[in-house]
């Protein structure tokens, strides 16, 4: 079950041109996934992953940002290559 959403276009680079994310697996990965959504919800992450696999046209990545102390809620960031995938996700996020 969906709880809360924070929609952000994640910056892709520092002003000096360097990658903002430490430990980026490859140069340019962050640039490819430049549109993100942060949300907190109850439920299985598999529902989100299944939807992404079925519906996204571009690349995406799911990162668990945190969990509640009692493990009943999860906060995740979902990063998208395509803004259109992010918007489609936002339109459907309340189904999770």
PDB file of N, CA and C in Angstrom:
ATOM      1  N   UNK A   1       0.838  -1.185   0.000  1.00  0.00           N
ATOM      2  CA  UNK A   1       0.000   0.000   0.000  1.00  0.00           C
ATOM      3  C   UNK A   1       0.879   1.242   0.000  1.00  0.00           C
ATOM      4  N   UNK A   2       0.578   2.141  -0.850  1.00  0.00           N
ATOM      5  CA  UNK A   2       1.275   3.403  -1.018  1.00  0.00           C
ATOM      6  C   UNK A   2       1.030   4.317   0.180  1.00  0.00           C
ATOM      7  N   UNK A   3       2.067   5.040   0.611  1.00  0.00           N
ATOM      8  CA  UNK A   3       1.903   5.981   1.713  1.00  0.00           C
ATOM      9  C   UNK A   3       2.190   7.423   1.306  1.00  0.00           C
ATOM     10  N   UNK A   4       3.361   7.659   0.740  1.00  0.00           N
ATOM     11  CA  UNK A   4       3.805   9.025   0.553  1.00  0.00           C
ATOM     12  C   UNK A   4       4.762   9.066  -0.629  1.00  0.00           C
ATOM     13  N   UNK A   5       4.770  10.164  -1.330  1.00  0.00           N
ATOM     14  CA  UNK A   5       5.601  10.274  -2.518  1.00  0.00           C
ATOM     15  C   UNK A   5       6.330  11.608  -2.535  1.00  0.00           C
ATOM     16  N   UNK A   6       7.590  11.575  -2.925  1.00  0.00           N
ATOM     17  CA  UNK A   6       8.367  12.784  -3.148  1.00  0.00           C
ATOM     18  C   UNK A   6       8.965  12.649  -4.538  1.00  0.00           C
ATOM     19  N   UNK A   7       8.502  13.448  -5.475  1.00  0.00           N
ATOM     20  CA  UNK A   7       8.978  13.359  -6.850  1.00  0.00           C
ATOM     21  C   UNK A   7      10.112  14.339  -7.049  1.00  0.00           C
ATOM     22  N   UNK A   8      11.194  13.850  -7.600  1.00  0.00           N
ATOM     23  CA  UNK A   8      12.374  14.664  -7.783  1.00  0.00           C
ATOM     24  C   UNK A   8      13.010  14.341  -9.120  1.00  0.00           C
ATOM     25  N   UNK A   9      13.446  15.355  -9.840  1.00  0.00           N
ATOM     26  CA  UNK A   9      14.370  15.131 -10.951  1.00  0.00           C
ATOM     27  C   UNK A   9      15.754  15.198 -10.330  1.00  0.00           C
ATOM     28  N   UNK A  10      16.405  14.070 -10.216  1.00  0.00           N
ATOM     29  CA  UNK A  10      17.693  14.017  -9.551  1.00  0.00           C
ATOM     30  C   UNK A  10      18.761  14.666 -10.407  1.00  0.00           C
ATOM     31  N   UNK A  11      19.567  15.552  -9.805  1.00  0.00           N
ATOM     32  CA  UNK A  11      20.665  16.157 -10.559  1.00  0.00           C
ATOM     33  C   UNK A  11      21.637  15.060 -10.991  1.00  0.00           C
ATOM     34  N   UNK A  12      22.189  15.211 -12.175  1.00  0.00           N
ATOM     35  CA  UNK A  12      23.057  14.164 -12.677  1.00  0.00           C
ATOM     36  C   UNK A  12      24.530  14.421 -12.431  1.00  0.00           C
ATOM     37  N   UNK A  13      24.911  15.668 -12.230  1.00  0.00           N
ATOM     38  CA  UNK A  13      26.319  15.970 -12.031  1.00  0.00           C
ATOM     39  C   UNK A  13      26.480  17.114 -11.036  1.00  0.00           C
ATOM     40  N   UNK A  14      27.661  17.154 -10.397  1.00  0.00           N
ATOM     41  CA  UNK A  14      28.047  18.323  -9.613  1.00  0.00           C
ATOM     42  C   UNK A  14      28.323  19.457 -10.582  1.00  0.00           C
ATOM     43  N   UNK A  15      28.391  20.657 -10.077  1.00  0.00           N
ATOM     44  CA  UNK A  15      28.708  21.794 -10.938  1.00  0.00           C
ATOM     45  C   UNK A  15      30.078  21.635 -11.589  1.00  0.00           C
ATOM     46  N   UNK A  16      30.995  20.933 -10.911  1.00  0.00           N
ATOM     47  CA  UNK A  16      32.331  20.724 -11.484  1.00  0.00           C
ATOM     48  C   UNK A  16      32.350  19.622 -12.539  1.00  0.00           C
ATOM     49  N   UNK A  17      31.179  19.028 -12.818  1.00  0.00           N
ATOM     50  CA  UNK A  17      31.095  18.008 -13.850  1.00  0.00           C
ATOM     51  C   UNK A  17      31.289  16.597 -13.351  1.00  0.00           C
ATOM     52  N   UNK A  18      31.606  16.406 -12.069  1.00  0.00           N
ATOM     53  CA  UNK A  18      31.824  15.072 -11.532  1.00  0.00           C
ATOM     54  C   UNK A  18      30.532  14.352 -11.213  1.00  0.00           C
ATOM     55  N   UNK A  19      30.585  13.055 -11.146  1.00  0.00           N
ATOM     56  CA  UNK A  19      29.415  12.235 -10.823  1.00  0.00           C
ATOM     57  C   UNK A  19      29.042  12.450  -9.362  1.00  0.00           C
ATOM     58  N   UNK A  20      27.763  12.739  -9.091  1.00  0.00           N
ATOM     59  CA  UNK A  20      27.310  12.991  -7.723  1.00  0.00           C
ATOM     60  C   UNK A  20      27.283  11.730  -6.881  1.00  0.00           C
ATOM     61  N   UNK A  21      27.073  10.602  -7.486  1.00  0.00           N
ATOM     62  CA  UNK A  21      26.920   9.372  -6.719  1.00  0.00           C
ATOM     63  C   UNK A  21      28.268   8.693  -6.582  1.00  0.00           C
ATOM     64  N   UNK A  22      28.675   8.449  -5.360  1.00  0.00           N
ATOM     65  CA  UNK A  22      29.907   7.715  -5.134  1.00  0.00           C
ATOM     66  C   UNK A  22      29.688   6.266  -5.503  1.00  0.00           C
ATOM     67  N   UNK A  23      30.702   5.665  -6.076  1.00  0.00           N
ATOM     68  CA  UNK A  23      30.613   4.256  -6.404  1.00  0.00           C
ATOM     69  C   UNK A  23      29.773   3.962  -7.623  1.00  0.00           C
ATOM     70  N   UNK A  24      29.585   4.923  -8.492  1.00  0.00           N
ATOM     71  CA  UNK A  24      28.827   4.663  -9.725  1.00  0.00           C
ATOM     72  C   UNK A  24      29.504   3.538 -10.479  1.00  0.00           C
ATOM     73  N   UNK A  25      28.707   2.584 -10.930  1.00  0.00           N
ATOM     74  CA  UNK A  25      29.276   1.406 -11.573  1.00  0.00           C
ATOM     75  C   UNK A  25      29.931   1.718 -12.901  1.00  0.00           C
ATOM     76  N   UNK A  26      29.459   2.716 -13.575  1.00  0.00           N
ATOM     77  CA  UNK A  26      30.060   3.089 -14.840  1.00  0.00           C
ATOM     78  C   UNK A  26      29.789   4.564 -15.080  1.00  0.00           C
ATOM     79  N   UNK A  27      30.672   5.206 -15.800  1.00  0.00           N
ATOM     80  CA  UNK A  27      30.495   6.608 -16.121  1.00  0.00           C
ATOM     81  C   UNK A  27      29.210   6.772 -16.916  1.00  0.00           C
ATOM     82  N   UNK A  28      28.437   7.737 -16.561  1.00  0.00           N
ATOM     83  CA  UNK A  28      27.214   8.012 -17.286  1.00  0.00           C
ATOM     84  C   UNK A  28      25.984   7.288 -16.756  1.00  0.00           C
ATOM     85  N   UNK A  29      26.136   6.348 -15.836  1.00  0.00           N
ATOM     86  CA  UNK A  29      24.973   5.623 -15.317  1.00  0.00           C
ATOM     87  C   UNK A  29      23.978   6.586 -14.699  1.00  0.00           C
ATOM     88  N   UNK A  30      24.460   7.512 -13.920  1.00  0.00           N
ATOM     89  CA  UNK A  30      23.584   8.471 -13.258  1.00  0.00           C
ATOM     90  C   UNK A  30      22.855   9.339 -14.280  1.00  0.00           C
ATOM     91  N   UNK A  31      23.569   9.715 -15.343  1.00  0.00           N
ATOM     92  CA  UNK A  31      22.937  10.542 -16.372  1.00  0.00           C
ATOM     93  C   UNK A  31      21.802   9.789 -17.052  1.00  0.00           C
ATOM     94  N   UNK A  32      21.966   8.494 -17.243  1.00  0.00           N
ATOM     95  CA  UNK A  32      20.917   7.709 -17.887  1.00  0.00           C
ATOM     96  C   UNK A  32      19.686   7.614 -17.008  1.00  0.00           C
ATOM     97  N   UNK A  33      19.870   7.637 -15.696  1.00  0.00           N
ATOM     98  CA  UNK A  33      18.746   7.478 -14.769  1.00  0.00           C
ATOM     99  C   UNK A  33      18.486   8.798 -14.053  1.00  0.00           C
ATOM    100  N   UNK A  34      18.206   9.829 -14.819  1.00  0.00           N
ATOM    101  CA  UNK A  34      18.117  11.173 -14.285  1.00  0.00           C
ATOM    102  C   UNK A  34      16.763  11.612 -13.762  1.00  0.00           C
ATOM    103  N   UNK A  35      15.771  10.722 -13.722  1.00  0.00           N
ATOM    104  CA  UNK A  35      14.426  11.087 -13.258  1.00  0.00           C
ATOM    105  C   UNK A  35      14.040  10.125 -12.148  1.00  0.00           C
ATOM    106  N   UNK A  36      13.674  10.663 -10.990  1.00  0.00           N
ATOM    107  CA  UNK A  36      13.409   9.764  -9.876  1.00  0.00           C
ATOM    108  C   UNK A  36      12.184  10.087  -9.065  1.00  0.00           C
ATOM    109  N   UNK A  37      11.765   9.081  -8.319  1.00  0.00           N
ATOM    110  CA  UNK A  37      10.649   9.187  -7.388  1.00  0.00           C
ATOM    111  C   UNK A  37      11.083   8.521  -6.093  1.00  0.00           C
ATOM    112  N   UNK A  38      10.808   9.162  -4.988  1.00  0.00           N
ATOM    113  CA  UNK A  38      11.031   8.558  -3.679  1.00  0.00           C
ATOM    114  C   UNK A  38       9.672   8.328  -3.059  1.00  0.00           C
ATOM    115  N   UNK A  39       9.436   7.118  -2.575  1.00  0.00           N
ATOM    116  CA  UNK A  39       8.156   6.850  -1.943  1.00  0.00           C
ATOM    117  C   UNK A  39       8.313   5.898  -0.775  1.00  0.00           C
ATOM    118  N   UNK A  40       7.373   5.987   0.134  1.00  0.00           N
ATOM    119  CA  UNK A  40       7.322   5.120   1.304  1.00  0.00           C
ATOM    120  C   UNK A  40       6.014   4.357   1.245  1.00  0.00           C
ATOM    121  N   UNK A  41       6.081   3.047   1.467  1.00  0.00           N
ATOM    122  CA  UNK A  41       4.878   2.230   1.343  1.00  0.00           C
ATOM    123  C   UNK A  41       4.949   1.003   2.229  1.00  0.00           C
ATOM    124  N   UNK A  42       3.808   0.392   2.415  1.00  0.00           N
ATOM    125  CA  UNK A  42       3.681  -0.916   3.047  1.00  0.00           C
ATOM    126  C   UNK A  42       3.522  -1.922   1.923  1.00  0.00           C
ATOM    127  N   UNK A  43       4.050  -3.087   2.071  1.00  0.00           N
ATOM    128  CA  UNK A  43       3.841  -4.114   1.057  1.00  0.00           C
ATOM    129  C   UNK A  43       5.132  -4.672   0.526  1.00  0.00           C
ATOM    130  N   UNK A  44       4.984  -5.607  -0.386  1.00  0.00           N
ATOM    131  CA  UNK A  44       6.128  -6.306  -0.959  1.00  0.00           C
ATOM    132  C   UNK A  44       6.740  -5.490  -2.093  1.00  0.00           C
ATOM    133  N   UNK A  45       8.038  -5.403  -2.100  1.00  0.00           N
ATOM    134  CA  UNK A  45       8.758  -4.719  -3.159  1.00  0.00           C
ATOM    135  C   UNK A  45       8.536  -5.401  -4.504  1.00  0.00           C
ATOM    136  N   UNK A  46       8.207  -6.668  -4.475  1.00  0.00           N
ATOM    137  CA  UNK A  46       8.008  -7.412  -5.725  1.00  0.00           C
ATOM    138  C   UNK A  46       6.880  -6.819  -6.571  1.00  0.00           C
ATOM    139  N   UNK A  47       5.864  -6.231  -5.954  1.00  0.00           N
ATOM    140  CA  UNK A  47       4.775  -5.609  -6.710  1.00  0.00           C
ATOM    141  C   UNK A  47       5.296  -4.441  -7.542  1.00  0.00           C
ATOM    142  N   UNK A  48       6.178  -3.644  -6.965  1.00  0.00           N
ATOM    143  CA  UNK A  48       6.786  -2.515  -7.677  1.00  0.00           C
ATOM    144  C   UNK A  48       7.696  -3.038  -8.783  1.00  0.00           C
ATOM    145  N   UNK A  49       8.527  -4.006  -8.460  1.00  0.00           N
ATOM    146  CA  UNK A  49       9.459  -4.560  -9.441  1.00  0.00           C
ATOM    147  C   UNK A  49       8.724  -5.192 -10.621  1.00  0.00           C
ATOM    148  N   UNK A  50       7.652  -5.912 -10.353  1.00  0.00           N
ATOM    149  CA  UNK A  50       6.871  -6.529 -11.429  1.00  0.00           C
ATOM    150  C   UNK A  50       6.271  -5.456 -12.342  1.00  0.00           C
ATOM    151  N   UNK A  51       5.730  -4.400 -11.751  1.00  0.00           N
ATOM    152  CA  UNK A  51       5.146  -3.328 -12.551  1.00  0.00           C
ATOM    153  C   UNK A  51       6.221  -2.685 -13.434  1.00  0.00           C
ATOM    154  N   UNK A  52       7.374  -2.382 -12.849  1.00  0.00           N
ATOM    155  CA  UNK A  52       8.457  -1.754 -13.604  1.00  0.00           C
ATOM    156  C   UNK A  52       8.891  -2.633 -14.775  1.00  0.00           C
ATOM    157  N   UNK A  53       9.042  -3.904 -14.528  1.00  0.00           N
ATOM    158  CA  UNK A  53       9.471  -4.834 -15.573  1.00  0.00           C
ATOM    159  C   UNK A  53       8.467  -4.871 -16.731  1.00  0.00           C
ATOM    160  N   UNK A  54       7.194  -4.842 -16.395  1.00  0.00           N
ATOM    161  CA  UNK A  54       6.148  -4.935 -17.413  1.00  0.00           C
ATOM    162  C   UNK A  54       5.904  -3.624 -18.160  1.00  0.00           C
ATOM    163  N   UNK A  55       6.092  -2.490 -17.498  1.00  0.00           N
ATOM    164  CA  UNK A  55       5.613  -1.216 -18.037  1.00  0.00           C
ATOM    165  C   UNK A  55       6.683  -0.237 -18.527  1.00  0.00           C
ATOM    166  N   UNK A  56       7.915  -0.342 -18.067  1.00  0.00           N
ATOM    167  CA  UNK A  56       8.932   0.649 -18.423  1.00  0.00           C
ATOM    168  C   UNK A  56       9.541   0.375 -19.791  1.00  0.00           C
ATOM    169  N   UNK A  57       9.697   1.438 -20.567  1.00  0.00           N
ATOM    170  CA  UNK A  57      10.340   1.335 -21.880  1.00  0.00           C
ATOM    171  C   UNK A  57      11.847   1.522 -21.760  1.00  0.00           C
ATOM    172  N   UNK A  58      12.291   2.321 -20.790  1.00  0.00           N
ATOM    173  CA  UNK A  58      13.716   2.594 -20.616  1.00  0.00           C
ATOM    174  C   UNK A  58      14.282   1.841 -19.423  1.00  0.00           C
ATOM    175  N   UNK A  59      15.522   2.158 -19.094  1.00  0.00           N
ATOM    176  CA  UNK A  59      16.187   1.570 -17.935  1.00  0.00           C
ATOM    177  C   UNK A  59      15.610   2.165 -16.652  1.00  0.00           C
ATOM    178  N   UNK A  60      15.728   1.424 -15.555  1.00  0.00           N
ATOM    179  CA  UNK A  60      15.282   1.893 -14.256  1.00  0.00           C
ATOM    180  C   UNK A  60      16.102   1.191 -13.181  1.00  0.00           C
ATOM    181  N   UNK A  61      16.061   1.731 -11.987  1.00  0.00           N
ATOM    182  CA  UNK A  61      16.757   1.135 -10.850  1.00  0.00           C
ATOM    183  C   UNK A  61      15.955   1.423  -9.592  1.00  0.00           C
ATOM    184  N   UNK A  62      15.853   0.426  -8.713  1.00  0.00           N
ATOM    185  CA  UNK A  62      15.165   0.573  -7.432  1.00  0.00           C
ATOM    186  C   UNK A  62      16.210   0.474  -6.325  1.00  0.00           C
ATOM    187  N   UNK A  63      16.197   1.440  -5.419  1.00  0.00           N
ATOM    188  CA  UNK A  63      17.123   1.454  -4.292  1.00  0.00           C
ATOM    189  C   UNK A  63      16.314   1.581  -3.007  1.00  0.00           C
ATOM    190  N   UNK A  64      16.548   0.692  -2.059  1.00  0.00           N
ATOM    191  CA  UNK A  64      15.905   0.807  -0.750  1.00  0.00           C
ATOM    192  C   UNK A  64      16.678   1.853   0.049  1.00  0.00           C
ATOM    193  N   UNK A  65      15.986   2.911   0.437  1.00  0.00           N
ATOM    194  CA  UNK A  65      16.601   4.025   1.158  1.00  0.00           C
ATOM    195  C   UNK A  65      16.504   3.799   2.662  1.00  0.00           C
ATOM    196  N   UNK A  66      15.422   3.176   3.114  1.00  0.00           N
ATOM    197  CA  UNK A  66      15.255   2.939   4.540  1.00  0.00           C
ATOM    198  C   UNK A  66      14.041   2.088   4.820  1.00  0.00           C
ATOM    199  N   UNK A  67      13.960   1.640   6.059  1.00  0.00           N
ATOM    200  CA  UNK A  67      12.805   0.887   6.530  1.00  0.00           C
ATOM    201  C   UNK A  67      12.421   1.417   7.901  1.00  0.00           C
ATOM    202  N   UNK A  68      11.176   1.214   8.273  1.00  0.00           N
ATOM    203  CA  UNK A  68      10.747   1.614   9.613  1.00  0.00           C
ATOM    204  C   UNK A  68      11.371   0.661  10.633  1.00  0.00           C
ATOM    205  N   UNK A  69      11.423   1.092  11.875  1.00  0.00           N
ATOM    206  CA  UNK A  69      12.001   0.261  12.933  1.00  0.00           C
ATOM    207  C   UNK A  69      11.296  -1.078  13.062  1.00  0.00           C
ATOM    208  N   UNK A  70       9.986  -1.085  12.838  1.00  0.00           N
ATOM    209  CA  UNK A  70       9.238  -2.340  12.958  1.00  0.00           C
ATOM    210  C   UNK A  70       9.131  -3.081  11.619  1.00  0.00           C
ATOM    211  N   UNK A  71       9.835  -2.573  10.603  1.00  0.00           N
ATOM    212  CA  UNK A  71       9.915  -3.188   9.273  1.00  0.00           C
ATOM    213  C   UNK A  71       8.574  -3.261   8.534  1.00  0.00           C
ATOM    214  N   UNK A  72       7.615  -2.437   8.924  1.00  0.00           N
ATOM    215  CA  UNK A  72       6.315  -2.461   8.250  1.00  0.00           C
ATOM    216  C   UNK A  72       6.270  -1.548   7.028  1.00  0.00           C
ATOM    217  N   UNK A  73       7.184  -0.589   6.926  1.00  0.00           N
ATOM    218  CA  UNK A  73       7.208   0.285   5.757  1.00  0.00           C
ATOM    219  C   UNK A  73       8.623   0.366   5.194  1.00  0.00           C
ATOM    220  N   UNK A  74       8.688   0.662   3.905  1.00  0.00           N
ATOM    221  CA  UNK A  74       9.957   0.795   3.198  1.00  0.00           C
ATOM    222  C   UNK A  74       9.955   2.123   2.459  1.00  0.00           C
ATOM    223  N   UNK A  75      11.092   2.782   2.438  1.00  0.00           N
ATOM    224  CA  UNK A  75      11.271   3.967   1.615  1.00  0.00           C
ATOM    225  C   UNK A  75      12.228   3.582   0.499  1.00  0.00           C
ATOM    226  N   UNK A  76      11.794   3.819  -0.743  1.00  0.00           N
ATOM    227  CA  UNK A  76      12.610   3.466  -1.893  1.00  0.00           C
ATOM    228  C   UNK A  76      12.763   4.660  -2.814  1.00  0.00           C
ATOM    229  N   UNK A  77      13.811   4.653  -3.598  1.00  0.00           N
ATOM    230  CA  UNK A  77      13.974   5.564  -4.718  1.00  0.00           C
ATOM    231  C   UNK A  77      13.896   4.726  -5.975  1.00  0.00           C
ATOM    232  N   UNK A  78      13.081   5.159  -6.899  1.00  0.00           N
ATOM    233  CA  UNK A  78      13.007   4.514  -8.205  1.00  0.00           C
ATOM    234  C   UNK A  78      13.512   5.549  -9.196  1.00  0.00           C
ATOM    235  N   UNK A  79      14.595   5.211  -9.891  1.00  0.00           N
ATOM    236  CA  UNK A  79      15.208   6.120 -10.850  1.00  0.00           C
ATOM    237  C   UNK A  79      14.966   5.601 -12.261  1.00  0.00           C
ATOM    238  N   UNK A  80      14.644   6.513 -13.162  1.00  0.00           N
ATOM    239  CA  UNK A  80      14.253   6.177 -14.517  1.00  0.00           C
ATOM    240  C   UNK A  80      15.148   6.875 -15.529  1.00  0.00           C
ATOM    241  N   UNK A  81      15.368   6.205 -16.626  1.00  0.00           N
ATOM    242  CA  UNK A  81      16.051   6.807 -17.765  1.00  0.00           C
ATOM    243  C   UNK A  81      15.130   7.798 -18.461  1.00  0.00           C
ATOM    244  N   UNK A  82      13.855   7.426 -18.600  1.00  0.00           N
ATOM    245  CA  UNK A  82      12.885   8.237 -19.345  1.00  0.00           C
ATOM    246  C   UNK A  82      11.902   8.934 -18.408  1.00  0.00           C
ATOM    247  N   UNK A  83      11.721  10.226 -18.620  1.00  0.00           N
ATOM    248  CA  UNK A  83      10.744  10.978 -17.830  1.00  0.00           C
ATOM    249  C   UNK A  83       9.338  10.408 -18.031  1.00  0.00           C
ATOM    250  N   UNK A  84       9.052   9.909 -19.210  1.00  0.00           N
ATOM    251  CA  UNK A  84       7.726   9.349 -19.476  1.00  0.00           C
ATOM    252  C   UNK A  84       7.462   8.105 -18.621  1.00  0.00           C
ATOM    253  N   UNK A  85       8.494   7.300 -18.360  1.00  0.00           N
ATOM    254  CA  UNK A  85       8.328   6.143 -17.466  1.00  0.00           C
ATOM    255  C   UNK A  85       8.053   6.602 -16.042  1.00  0.00           C
ATOM    256  N   UNK A  86       8.757   7.662 -15.610  1.00  0.00           N
ATOM    257  CA  UNK A  86       8.522   8.202 -14.271  1.00  0.00           C
ATOM    258  C   UNK A  86       7.089   8.697 -14.136  1.00  0.00           C
ATOM    259  N   UNK A  87       6.604   9.428 -15.131  1.00  0.00           N
ATOM    260  CA  UNK A  87       5.244   9.960 -15.069  1.00  0.00           C
ATOM    261  C   UNK A  87       4.216   8.832 -15.060  1.00  0.00           C
ATOM    262  N   UNK A  88       4.441   7.814 -15.840  1.00  0.00           N
ATOM    263  CA  UNK A  88       3.537   6.658 -15.859  1.00  0.00           C
ATOM    264  C   UNK A  88       3.543   5.963 -14.498  1.00  0.00           C
ATOM    265  N   UNK A  89       4.723   5.834 -13.894  1.00  0.00           N
ATOM    266  CA  UNK A  89       4.842   5.243 -12.574  1.00  0.00           C
ATOM    267  C   UNK A  89       4.067   6.072 -11.549  1.00  0.00           C
ATOM    268  N   UNK A  90       4.244   7.389 -11.584  1.00  0.00           N
ATOM    269  CA  UNK A  90       3.537   8.272 -10.652  1.00  0.00           C
ATOM    270  C   UNK A  90       2.025   8.115 -10.786  1.00  0.00           C
ATOM    271  N   UNK A  91       1.558   7.958 -12.014  1.00  0.00           N
ATOM    272  CA  UNK A  91       0.118   7.801 -12.252  1.00  0.00           C
ATOM    273  C   UNK A  91      -0.414   6.486 -11.687  1.00  0.00           C
ATOM    274  N   UNK A  92       0.448   5.494 -11.534  1.00  0.00           N
ATOM    275  CA  UNK A  92       0.024   4.164 -11.095  1.00  0.00           C
ATOM    276  C   UNK A  92       0.478   3.787  -9.689  1.00  0.00           C
ATOM    277  N   UNK A  93       1.240   4.641  -9.038  1.00  0.00           N
ATOM    278  CA  UNK A  93       1.877   4.275  -7.770  1.00  0.00           C
ATOM    279  C   UNK A  93       0.871   3.954  -6.664  1.00  0.00           C
ATOM    280  N   UNK A  94      -0.283   4.522  -6.685  1.00  0.00           N
ATOM    281  CA  UNK A  94      -1.265   4.260  -5.617  1.00  0.00           C
ATOM    282  C   UNK A  94      -1.839   2.848  -5.665  1.00  0.00           C
ATOM    283  N   UNK A  95      -1.540   2.117  -6.740  1.00  0.00           N
ATOM    284  CA  UNK A  95      -2.001   0.725  -6.847  1.00  0.00           C
ATOM    285  C   UNK A  95      -1.161  -0.238  -6.012  1.00  0.00           C
ATOM    286  N   UNK A  96       0.012   0.217  -5.579  1.00  0.00           N
ATOM    287  CA  UNK A  96       0.921  -0.688  -4.848  1.00  0.00           C
ATOM    288  C   UNK A  96       0.561  -0.795  -3.393  1.00  0.00           C
TER     289      UNK A  96
END
